[in-house]
Coordinates of C-alpha atoms and ligand atoms in Angstrom, one line a residue:
X1 CA 26.5 -52.2 -4.4
X2 CA 29.9 -51.1 -2.8
X3 CA 33.0 -52.1 -4.6
X4 CA 34.9 -53.1 -1.5
X5 CA 32.7 -54.8 0.7
X6 CA 35.1 -56.1 3.4
X7 CA 34.9 -53.2 5.7
X8 CA 31.2 -53.5 6.0
X9 CA 31.5 -56.9 6.8
X10 CA 33.9 -56.1 9.3
X11 CA 31.7 -53.8 11.0
X12 CA 29.0 -55.9 11.0
X13 CA 31.1 -58.9 12.7
X14 CA 31.8 -56.2 15.0
X15 CA 28.2 -55.7 15.9
X16 CA 26.6 -59.1 15.7
X17 CA 29.9 -61.2 16.5
X18 CA 31.4 -63.8 14.1
X19 CA 28.7 -66.2 15.0
X20 CA 26.0 -63.7 13.9
X21 CA 27.4 -63.0 10.5
X22 CA 27.1 -65.7 7.7
X23 CA 28.5 -65.7 4.5
X24 CA 29.0 -68.1 1.4
X25 CA 26.8 -71.1 0.5
X26 CA 25.8 -71.3 4.2
X27 CA 23.3 -68.4 3.4
X28 CA 21.6 -70.4 0.8
X29 CA 18.9 -71.8 2.9
X30 CA 18.2 -68.7 4.6
X31 CA 17.9 -66.7 1.4
X32 CA 15.6 -69.2 -0.1
X33 CA 11.7 -68.9 0.8
X34 CA 9.4 -72.0 0.8
X35 CA 8.7 -71.3 -2.9
X36 CA 12.4 -70.2 -4.3
X37 CA 15.5 -68.2 -4.1
X38 CA 16.2 -65.0 -6.3
X39 CA 19.7 -64.1 -5.6
X40 CA 22.3 -64.9 -2.8
X41 CA 23.0 -61.7 -0.5
X42 CA 26.0 -60.1 0.7
X43 CA 25.8 -61.5 4.0
X44 CA 23.2 -62.7 6.5
X45 CA 23.2 -60.8 9.9
X46 CA 21.4 -62.2 13.1
X47 CA 21.4 -59.6 15.9
X48 CA 21.0 -60.6 19.3
X49 CA 19.6 -57.4 20.7
X50 CA 17.4 -54.6 19.5
X51 CA 20.7 -52.4 20.2
X52 CA 22.7 -54.4 17.7
X53 CA 19.6 -54.3 15.1
X54 CA 19.9 -50.7 15.2
X55 CA 23.7 -50.3 15.0
X56 CA 23.6 -52.9 11.9
X57 CA 20.8 -50.7 10.1
X58 CA 22.9 -47.6 10.6
X59 CA 26.2 -49.4 9.3
X60 CA 24.2 -50.4 6.2
X61 CA 22.5 -47.2 5.6
X62 CA 26.0 -45.6 5.9
X63 CA 27.5 -47.9 3.2
X64 CA 24.6 -47.4 0.9
X65 CA 23.6 -50.9 1.3
X66 CA 19.7 -52.3 1.2
X67 CA 18.2 -54.8 3.6
X68 CA 15.7 -57.7 3.3
X69 CA 14.2 -58.9 6.6
X70 CA 13.7 -62.7 7.6
X71 CA 11.7 -63.8 10.5
X72 CA 11.1 -67.6 10.8
X73 CA 11.5 -67.8 7.1
X74 CA 8.3 -70.0 6.6
X75 CA 6.6 -67.8 3.8
X76 CA 6.0 -68.1 0.0
X77 CA 6.1 -64.6 -1.5
X78 CA 9.6 -63.4 -2.2
X79 CA 9.1 -61.3 0.7
X80 CA 12.4 -61.6 2.5
X81 CA 14.2 -63.1 -0.7
X82 CA 17.1 -60.9 -1.6
X83 CA 16.4 -60.0 -5.5
X84 CA 20.2 -58.5 -5.8
X85 CA 23.3 -59.8 -4.7
X86 CA 24.4 -56.1 -2.8
X87 CA 21.8 -56.8 -0.1
X88 CA 22.3 -57.6 3.4
X89 CA 19.8 -60.2 4.9
X90 CA 18.7 -59.5 8.5
X91 CA 18.0 -62.9 10.3
X92 CA 15.8 -62.3 13.2
X93 CA 15.8 -65.8 14.9
X94 CA 17.9 -64.5 17.4
X95 CA 16.0 -61.5 18.6
X96 CA 13.9 -64.0 20.9
X97 CA 13.5 -62.9 24.2
X98 CA 10.2 -62.8 25.7
X99 CA 10.3 -59.3 27.3
X100 CA 7.2 -59.2 29.7
X101 CA 4.3 -61.1 30.5
X102 CA 1.9 -58.5 32.3
X103 CA -1.1 -60.3 33.3
X104 CA -2.6 -57.6 35.7
X105 CA -2.3 -54.8 32.2
X106 CA -3.1 -57.9 30.1
X107 CA -0.3 -57.7 27.8
X108 CA 3.0 -59.7 26.7
X109 CA 5.8 -57.9 25.1
X110 CA 8.4 -60.2 22.6
X111 CA 11.1 -59.6 20.6
X112 CA 9.8 -60.0 16.9
X113 CA 12.1 -63.2 16.3
X114 CA 10.0 -65.3 19.1
X115 CA 8.3 -68.1 17.5
X116 CA 4.6 -68.8 18.2
X117 CA 5.5 -72.2 19.8
X118 CA 7.8 -70.8 22.3
X119 CA 5.4 -68.0 23.1
X120 CA 2.5 -70.6 23.6
X121 CA 5.0 -72.6 25.8
X122 CA 5.5 -69.5 27.9
X123 CA 1.9 -68.6 28.2
X124 CA 0.7 -72.2 28.8
X125 CA 2.6 -72.5 31.8
X126 CA 0.7 -69.5 33.2
X127 CA -2.8 -70.6 31.9
X128 CA -2.5 -67.7 29.8
X129 CA -2.9 -67.0 25.8
X130 CA -3.1 -64.2 23.3
X131 CA -6.4 -64.2 21.3
X132 CA -4.7 -64.9 17.9
X133 CA -2.1 -67.5 18.9
X134 CA -0.4 -68.3 15.4
X135 CA -0.4 -69.8 12.3
X136 CA 0.2 -73.7 11.4
X137 CA 3.7 -72.9 10.9
X138 CA 4.1 -71.5 14.6
X139 CA 7.0 -74.1 15.2
X140 CA 9.4 -71.9 13.1
X141 CA 7.3 -68.6 12.0
X142 CA 7.9 -65.8 14.3
X143 CA 5.6 -63.2 15.8
X144 CA 7.2 -60.3 13.8
X145 CA 6.7 -62.2 10.7
X146 CA 3.2 -63.2 11.3
X147 CA 2.2 -59.7 12.4
X148 CA 4.0 -58.2 9.3
X149 CA 1.7 -60.2 6.9
X150 CA -1.6 -60.4 8.5
X151 CA -1.2 -64.3 9.4
X152 CA -4.4 -66.2 10.4
X153 CA -5.4 -69.5 12.0
X154 CA -5.2 -70.4 15.8
X155 CA -7.6 -68.2 17.3
X156 CA -9.0 -66.6 14.2
X157 CA -12.5 -67.8 14.4
X158 CA -12.9 -65.7 17.6
X159 CA -10.7 -63.2 17.4
X160 CA -9.6 -62.6 13.7
X161 CA -6.2 -62.3 12.0
X162 CA -2.9 -61.6 13.8
X163 CA -3.2 -58.0 13.3
X164 CA -6.2 -57.7 15.5
X165 CA -4.1 -59.1 18.5
X166 CA -1.5 -56.4 18.3
X167 CA -1.5 -53.6 20.8
X168 CA 1.9 -52.1 20.0
X169 CA 5.3 -52.6 18.0
X170 CA 8.5 -51.0 18.1
X171 CA 10.0 -50.6 14.6
X172 CA 13.6 -49.9 13.6
X173 CA 13.1 -47.4 10.9
X174 CA 15.6 -46.6 7.8
X175 CA 18.2 -44.5 9.8
X176 CA 18.5 -46.6 12.7
X177 CA 15.8 -45.0 15.0
X178 CA 13.1 -46.9 17.1
X179 CA 9.7 -46.0 16.6
X180 CA 6.9 -47.0 19.1
X181 CA 3.2 -47.3 18.4
X182 CA -0.1 -47.0 20.6
X183 CA 0.7 -45.8 24.3
X184 CA 4.1 -46.6 24.1
X185 CA 4.6 -43.5 21.6
X186 CA 3.9 -41.4 24.6
X187 CA 6.4 -43.2 26.7
X188 CA 3.6 -44.9 28.6
X189 CA 3.8 -49.0 28.7
X190 CA 2.3 -50.9 25.5
X191 CA -1.0 -51.5 27.2
X192 CA -3.1 -49.7 24.8
X193 CA -3.0 -49.9 21.0
X194 CA -5.9 -46.7 20.2
X195 CA -4.3 -43.2 21.2
X196 CA -5.1 -41.0 18.3
X197 CA -4.5 -42.6 14.8
X198 CA -3.8 -46.2 14.7
X199 CA -0.2 -45.9 14.1
X200 CA 0.1 -49.8 15.0
X201 CA -2.1 -50.7 11.9
X202 CA 0.3 -48.9 9.7
X203 CA 3.0 -51.6 10.6
X204 CA 0.8 -55.0 10.7
X205 CA 0.6 -56.3 7.0
X206 CA 3.1 -54.2 5.7
X207 CA 5.5 -57.2 4.8
X208 CA 8.5 -55.3 6.4
X209 CA 8.1 -52.4 4.0
X210 CA 8.2 -49.9 6.3
X211 CA 10.7 -50.7 8.8
X212 CA 12.1 -53.9 10.8
X213 CA 9.8 -55.0 13.7
X214 CA 12.0 -55.4 16.6
X215 CA 9.4 -55.7 19.4
X216 CA 5.8 -56.6 19.5
X217 CA 3.0 -56.3 22.2
X218 CA 0.1 -58.6 21.8
X219 CA -3.1 -58.6 24.2
X220 CA -3.1 -61.3 26.9
X221 CA -6.1 -63.0 28.2
X222 CA -6.8 -66.4 30.1
X223 CA -7.3 -69.6 28.5
X224 CA -10.5 -71.2 28.3
X225 CA -11.4 -74.3 30.0
X226 CA -13.1 -76.2 27.6
X227 CA -12.9 -77.2 24.0
X228 CA -14.1 -79.8 21.5
X229 CA -13.7 -80.5 17.7
X230 CA -16.0 -80.7 15.1
X231 CA -16.3 -81.6 11.6
X232 CA -18.7 -81.7 8.6
X233 CA -18.5 -82.9 4.9
X234 CA -20.5 -81.2 1.9
X235 CA -21.3 -82.5 -1.2
X236 CA -20.1 -79.2 -3.2
X237 CA -18.4 -75.9 -2.4
X238 CA -21.6 -73.9 -2.4
X239 CA -22.8 -75.8 0.4
X240 CA -19.5 -75.7 2.3
X241 CA -19.0 -71.9 1.9
X242 CA -22.7 -71.3 3.0
X243 CA -21.6 -73.4 6.3
X244 CA -18.5 -71.4 6.9
X245 CA -20.2 -68.2 6.2
X246 CA -23.1 -69.0 8.9
X247 CA -20.7 -70.3 11.6
X248 CA -18.3 -67.1 11.1
X249 CA -21.4 -64.7 11.3
X250 CA -22.1 -65.9 14.9
X251 CA -18.7 -66.4 15.8
X252 CA -19.0 -69.9 17.3
X253 CA -15.6 -71.3 16.7
X254 CA -12.1 -70.8 18.1
X255 CA -10.7 -71.7 14.8
X256 CA -11.4 -73.7 11.7
X257 CA -10.4 -74.4 8.3
X258 CA -11.8 -76.6 5.2
X259 CA -10.1 -78.6 2.5
X260 CA -11.1 -80.0 -0.7
X261 CA -11.0 -83.5 -1.4
X262 CA -7.5 -83.4 -3.2
X263 CA -5.9 -81.7 -0.2
X264 CA -7.6 -84.5 2.3
X265 CA -6.4 -87.2 0.4
X266 CA -2.7 -85.6 0.5
X267 CA -3.0 -85.6 4.0
X268 CA -3.6 -89.4 4.4
X269 CA -0.8 -90.3 2.3
X270 CA 1.5 -87.9 4.2
X271 CA 0.5 -89.6 7.6
X272 CA 1.4 -93.0 6.3
X273 CA 4.8 -91.9 5.2
X274 CA 5.3 -89.8 8.4
X275 CA 4.6 -93.0 10.3
X276 CA 2.8 -90.7 12.4
X277 CA -0.5 -92.7 13.3
X278 CA 0.5 -93.5 16.8
X279 CA 1.8 -90.1 17.7
X280 CA -1.5 -88.9 16.3
X281 CA -3.3 -91.1 18.5
X282 CA -1.4 -90.3 21.6
X283 CA -2.0 -86.7 21.1
X284 CA -5.6 -87.2 20.2
X285 CA -5.9 -88.9 23.8
X286 CA -3.9 -86.0 25.5
X287 CA -6.2 -83.2 24.0
X288 CA -9.1 -84.6 24.4
X289 CA -11.8 -83.1 27.1
X290 CA -11.4 -86.5 28.8
X291 CA -10.0 -89.5 28.6
X292 CA -13.0 -91.5 27.6
X293 CA -14.0 -89.2 25.1
X294 CA -10.8 -89.3 23.9
X295 CA -10.8 -93.3 23.6
X296 CA -14.5 -93.0 21.8
X297 CA -12.9 -90.5 19.3
X298 CA -9.8 -92.6 18.7
X299 CA -12.1 -95.6 17.9
X300 CA -14.1 -93.4 15.6
X301 CA -11.1 -92.1 14.0
X302 CA -9.7 -95.7 13.2
X303 CA -12.9 -97.1 11.7
X304 CA -14.1 -93.9 9.9
X305 CA -11.4 -91.3 9.5
X306 CA -10.1 -93.0 6.4
X307 CA -13.4 -93.6 4.8
X308 CA -14.7 -89.8 5.2
X309 CA -11.2 -88.1 4.3
X310 CA -11.1 -90.4 1.2
X311 CA -14.6 -89.5 -0.2
X312 CA -16.1 -86.1 0.8
X313 CA -15.6 -83.6 -1.8
X314 CA -15.2 -80.7 1.0
X315 CA -15.1 -80.9 4.8
X316 CA -14.7 -78.2 7.4
X317 CA -13.1 -78.7 10.7
X318 CA -13.5 -76.6 13.7
X319 CA -12.4 -76.3 17.1
X320 CA -15.1 -75.1 19.6
X321 CA -14.1 -73.5 23.1
X322 CA -16.1 -72.4 26.2
X323 CA -15.5 -71.7 29.7
X324 CA -17.0 -74.8 30.5
X325 CA -18.2 -78.0 28.4
X326 CA -21.7 -76.7 28.9
X327 CA -21.0 -73.8 26.7
X328 CA -18.7 -75.8 24.4
X329 CA -21.8 -78.1 23.8
X330 CA -24.1 -75.2 23.3
X331 CA -22.0 -73.7 20.6
X332 CA -21.6 -77.4 18.8
X333 CA -25.6 -77.7 18.9
X334 CA -26.1 -74.3 17.2
X335 CA -23.4 -75.3 14.6
X336 CA -25.5 -78.5 14.3
X337 CA -28.8 -76.8 13.7
X338 CA -26.9 -74.5 11.2
X339 CA -24.8 -77.0 9.2
X340 CA -27.1 -79.8 9.4
X341 CA -29.4 -78.9 6.8
X342 CA -26.2 -78.2 4.2
X343 CA -23.8 -81.4 4.9
X344 CA -23.4 -84.0 7.3
X345 CA -21.3 -84.5 10.6
X346 CA -18.2 -86.6 10.7
X347 CA -15.8 -87.3 13.3
X348 CA -13.6 -84.7 14.6
X349 CA -10.2 -86.4 14.1
X350 CA -8.5 -83.8 11.6
X351 CA -9.3 -80.8 14.3
X352 CA -8.5 -82.9 17.1
X353 CA -5.1 -83.6 16.0
X354 CA -4.5 -80.1 14.9
X355 CA -5.6 -79.0 18.4
X356 CA -2.9 -81.5 19.9
X357 CA -0.4 -80.6 17.5
X358 CA -1.2 -77.1 16.5
X359 CA 2.6 -76.5 15.1
X360 CA 3.4 -79.3 13.0
X361 CA 6.7 -80.3 11.6
X362 CA 6.9 -78.8 8.0
X363 CA 6.0 -81.7 6.1
X364 CA 3.5 -79.5 4.2
X365 CA 6.3 -77.5 2.5
X366 CA 6.2 -80.6 -0.1
X367 CA 3.6 -82.3 -1.7
X368 CA 2.1 -85.5 -0.6
X369 CA 4.8 -87.6 -2.8
X370 CA 7.5 -84.9 -2.8
X371 CA 5.9 -82.5 -5.1
X372 CA 7.3 -79.0 -4.7
X373 CA 4.3 -76.8 -3.3
X374 CA 3.2 -73.0 -3.4
X375 CA -0.1 -71.4 -2.3
X376 CA -1.8 -68.8 -3.6
X377 CA -4.6 -67.2 -1.9
X378 CA -7.1 -64.1 -2.1
X379 CA -9.6 -63.0 0.5
X380 CA -13.0 -62.4 -1.1
X381 CA -16.2 -60.7 0.0
X382 CA -18.8 -63.5 0.6
X383 CA -20.7 -62.5 -2.4
X384 CA -17.9 -62.7 -4.8
X385 CA -16.9 -66.2 -3.4
X386 CA -19.2 -68.6 -5.3
X387 CA -18.9 -66.9 -8.7
X388 CA -15.0 -67.0 -8.0
X389 CA -15.2 -70.8 -7.4
X390 CA -16.9 -71.4 -10.6
X391 CA -14.5 -68.9 -12.6
X392 CA -11.5 -71.0 -11.1
X393 CA -13.1 -74.2 -12.3
X394 CA -13.2 -72.7 -15.9
X395 CA -9.8 -71.3 -15.5
X396 CA -8.2 -74.7 -14.6
X397 CA -10.1 -76.8 -17.0
X398 CA -8.7 -74.2 -20.0
X399 CA -5.1 -75.4 -18.6
X400 CA -6.3 -79.0 -17.8
X401 CA -4.3 -80.5 -20.6
X402 CA -1.1 -78.7 -20.3
X403 CA -1.2 -79.2 -16.4
X404 CA -1.4 -82.8 -17.0
X405 CA 1.5 -82.7 -19.3
X406 CA 3.7 -81.2 -16.9
X407 CA 2.5 -82.8 -13.7
X408 CA 0.9 -79.7 -12.2
X409 CA -1.9 -79.9 -9.9
X410 CA -3.9 -78.0 -7.2
X411 CA -5.9 -78.5 -3.9
X412 CA -7.8 -75.8 -2.1
X413 CA -8.1 -74.5 1.4
X414 CA -10.4 -72.4 2.9
X415 CA -11.0 -70.4 6.1
X416 CA -13.0 -67.3 7.4
X417 CA -10.8 -64.8 8.8
X418 CA -13.6 -62.7 9.9
X419 CA -17.7 -62.8 9.0
X420 CA -17.3 -60.5 5.9
X421 CA -14.3 -62.3 4.2
X422 CA -13.5 -66.0 2.9
X423 CA -10.0 -66.8 2.4
X424 CA -9.4 -69.0 -0.9
X425 CA -6.2 -70.5 -1.1
X426 CA -5.1 -72.5 -3.7
X427 CA -2.2 -74.8 -3.3
X428 CA -0.2 -75.6 -6.6
X429 CA 2.0 -78.6 -7.0
X430 CA 4.8 -79.7 -9.4
X431 CA 7.2 -82.2 -9.8
X432 CA 10.7 -80.6 -9.3
X433 CA 14.0 -80.8 -7.5
X434 CA 13.7 -79.7 -3.9
X435 CA 15.9 -76.7 -2.6
X436 CA 18.3 -76.0 0.3
X437 CA 15.3 -74.7 2.1
X438 CA 13.3 -78.1 2.4
X439 CA 16.4 -79.8 3.3
X440 CA 16.8 -77.6 6.2
X441 CA 13.0 -77.4 7.4
X442 CA 11.5 -80.9 6.8
X443 CA 12.6 -83.9 9.0
X444 CA 15.4 -85.8 7.6
X445 CA 13.5 -89.1 8.1
X446 CA 10.6 -88.0 6.1
X447 CA 12.3 -86.9 3.5
X448 CA 14.3 -89.6 2.7
X449 CA 10.9 -91.7 2.3
X450 CA 9.7 -88.9 -0.4
X451 CA 10.1 -89.8 -4.3
X452 CA 12.6 -87.4 -5.9
X453 CA 12.3 -85.6 -9.3
X454 CA 14.6 -84.1 -11.7
X455 CA 14.6 -80.4 -12.2
X456 CA 11.8 -79.1 -14.4
X457 CA 12.5 -75.6 -15.5
X458 CA 9.5 -75.8 -18.0
X459 CA 6.9 -76.8 -15.2
X460 CA 8.7 -74.3 -12.8
X461 CA 8.1 -71.5 -15.4
X462 CA 4.5 -72.7 -15.9
X463 CA 3.9 -72.5 -12.2
X464 CA 5.1 -68.8 -12.1
X465 CA 3.0 -67.8 -14.9
X466 CA 0.0 -69.7 -13.3
X467 CA 0.4 -67.7 -10.1
X468 CA 0.4 -64.6 -12.0
X469 CA -2.8 -65.5 -13.9
X470 CA -4.4 -66.6 -10.6
X471 CA -3.8 -63.1 -8.9
X472 CA -5.2 -61.5 -11.9
X473 CA -8.4 -63.7 -11.6
X474 CA -8.7 -63.0 -7.9
X475 CA -8.2 -59.2 -8.8
X476 CA -11.0 -59.4 -11.3
X477 CA -13.5 -60.8 -8.3
X478 CA -12.2 -57.9 -6.1
X479 CA -9.9 -60.2 -3.6
X480 CA -7.6 -58.5 -1.4
X481 CA -4.0 -60.5 0.0
X482 CA -3.0 -60.6 3.2
X483 CA 0.9 -62.1 2.5
X484 CA 1.6 -59.4 -0.2
X485 CA 5.6 -59.6 0.0
X486 CA 6.8 -59.2 -3.7
X487 CA 4.3 -61.8 -5.3
X488 CA 1.1 -59.7 -5.5
X489 CA 0.4 -56.6 -7.1
X490 CA -0.5 -53.7 -4.0
X491 CA 0.9 -50.4 -4.7
X492 CA -0.3 -50.2 -8.5
X493 CA -3.6 -51.4 -7.1
X494 CA -4.0 -48.4 -4.6
X495 CA -6.0 -45.5 -5.8
X496 CA -5.2 -42.2 -5.2
X497 CA -5.1 -40.5 -2.3
X498 CA -4.2 -44.0 -0.8
X499 CA -1.2 -44.7 -3.0
X500 CA 0.0 -41.3 -2.5
X501 CA -0.1 -41.8 1.4
X502 CA 1.7 -45.0 1.0
X503 CA 4.4 -43.0 -0.8
X504 CA 4.9 -40.5 1.7
X505 CA 5.1 -42.9 4.6
X506 CA 7.9 -45.1 2.6
X507 CA 9.5 -41.5 2.0
X508 CA 9.2 -40.5 5.4
X509 CA 10.2 -43.8 7.1
X510 CA 12.9 -45.2 4.5
X511 CA 13.7 -42.2 2.1
X512 CA 16.1 -44.1 0.2
X513 CA 14.1 -47.2 -0.3
X514 CA 16.7 -49.3 1.5
X515 CA 14.3 -51.7 3.7
X516 CA 12.8 -54.7 1.8
X517 CA 13.2 -53.0 -1.8
X518 CA 10.3 -54.5 -3.9
X519 CA 8.1 -55.3 -0.7
X520 CA 4.6 -54.2 -1.5
X521 CA 5.5 -52.9 -4.8
X522 CA 7.7 -50.3 -3.2
Ligands
FAD1 C1 3.8 -75.3 6.8 C2 3.4 -74.0 6.7 C3 2.0 -73.7 7.3 C4 1.5 -72.4 7.1 N1 0.5 -72.1 7.8 C5 0.0 -70.9 8.0 C6 -1.2 -70.4 8.5 O1 -1.9 -71.1 9.1 N2 -1.7 -69.0 8.5 C7 -1.0 -68.3 7.8 O2 -1.4 -67.0 7.6 N3 0.2 -68.6 7.3 C8 0.7 -69.7 7.1 N4 1.9 -70.1 6.6 C9 2.7 -68.6 5.9 C10 3.8 -68.5 6.9 O3 4.3 -69.2 7.5 C11 3.0 -67.5 7.9 O4 2.4 -66.4 7.3 C12 4.2 -66.8 9.0 O5 3.2 -66.0 9.7 C13 5.4 -66.5 8.4 O6 6.1 -66.0 9.4 P1 7.6 -65.7 9.6 O7 8.3 -65.4 11.0 O8 8.1 -67.1 9.2 O9 7.8 -64.8 8.5 P2 9.0 -64.9 7.2 O10 8.6 -65.5 6.4 O11 10.4 -64.7 7.9 O12 8.5 -63.3 6.7 C14 7.2 -62.9 6.1 C15 7.3 -61.4 5.6 O13 7.4 -60.5 6.9 C16 8.6 -59.9 7.0 N5 9.3 -59.7 8.2 C17 9.5 -60.7 8.8 N6 9.8 -60.6 10.2 C18 9.9 -59.0 10.3 C19 10.0 -58.3 11.1 N7 10.3 -58.4 12.2 N8 9.9 -57.0 10.8 C20 9.2 -56.6 9.6 N9 9.2 -57.5 8.5 C21 9.3 -59.0 8.8 C22 9.7 -60.4 5.9 O14 10.4 -59.6 5.1 C23 8.7 -60.9 4.9 O15 8.0 -60.0 3.8 C24 2.2 -71.4 6.4 C25 3.5 -71.8 6.1 C26 3.8 -73.2 6.0 C27 5.4 -73.4 5.2

């Protein structure tokens, strides 16, 4: 860290303007992720153009200062959280222009700080979409952040994770240069990802370790005209897993996810507190294929959603799309054929709500009664998923007394990002004080209805150890991770020559290790 930082701060202010430079306590919510804060940075800078981003990277490089990179800030893996006070945190939320919507060549280029909600609004107006169209956090989560950590959710059943929808990226390297991938690497438009080795793929899922994405180009396609929700309940995990595997194997859904009983119960408590029932009902009506079926859906929801959500050990929720209602019904019938022997169909209230409000306010960053929340995930081969589930049950049983004493509890969420992998996500909750991050992102009227808890350093330390132990458990079953950040081992798990290749790439793009130090274990 330089002894006198004021010349650097003055230089950064001249690049991003006074409004783009934040110092002091105001940095706290930006330097804290959903899970925690490590250290406060030297400053937060918010460039408004790619040129300003390049200029600030050059200025910090000349001063020997490292950078961390924040998109929407909706992650929980320490990825953008500075781990020492000498760093500058680059916040890309003002780099948020939609650069080009090219329907003829089927691509859309955005600056990295565009949120998924902003992109959806721009494309909806033209009847267009990207194949993957955002995580549930898309109200704040950015295209650059999600592509950097292989996000999943909307569109993933049909089109896979965020990385699979990317054609090209423009990346600012550690020396302030701009590197373009795919067809754009030879000066053409970014219409094609594949031209020689897949350079675009080097930067998807890098969590920012290899450079700062300034622009991202995604594939574009027409929206499908018809969709319907469908849900099933299962008596145990094995039946749920088999059902999700079969649906993914035939790529029947547009998107889908499953919850265990603990998380489903939590959703009910949350809706009551948010006073969202009316809003939910109205949005179901708006999202339904027709008003009539919307009313039927509402009636069903009122009568049975509570009973079903409250009682089933496991539930899966799908949105199914088609060019018309006939195609959708054909897919639903095939799902019923496959899933009927494994579980029972229940009203599709939850997926209808998700479809009508795909990017919900950030209620879920806290537990149903205001507890702290951090998810831990792994993507397992299907063949290892049921054995993992049993090992996890034993793992939690061994710790149940201590978890109960500290008020720590877990729930689970599942999805199938592609036919060969199963995403098993464990949400950990514990009683503790909320942070500046929560005060910034959780709607104030919701926050004030929640119980509060005193600081619990003991529960916090227990959760940190639990995360580490769970990552090791995932590793024993061959799991990989999408959102790696600084939270999961990566570099140390790579065998050579892959590990050596990663080091060479980092050394080439960022020889001094100044971009996102610690991310991916680099
Ligand atoms: C309520 C809630 C719901 C969520 N739902 C989902 C979900 O459905 N699916 C899912 O996959 N995840 C989900 N998440 C996790 C997370 O929000 C997403 O993965 C999201 O994609 C993060 O995007 P972001 O812009 O907020 O990234 P950030 O949190 O800002 O950053 C994530 C990582 O990417 C790096 N980064 C950010 N921008 C850039 C850039 N331009 N160039 C290089 N590196 C960059 C950061 O350094 C960091 O390592 C959820 C989180 C919350 C709080």
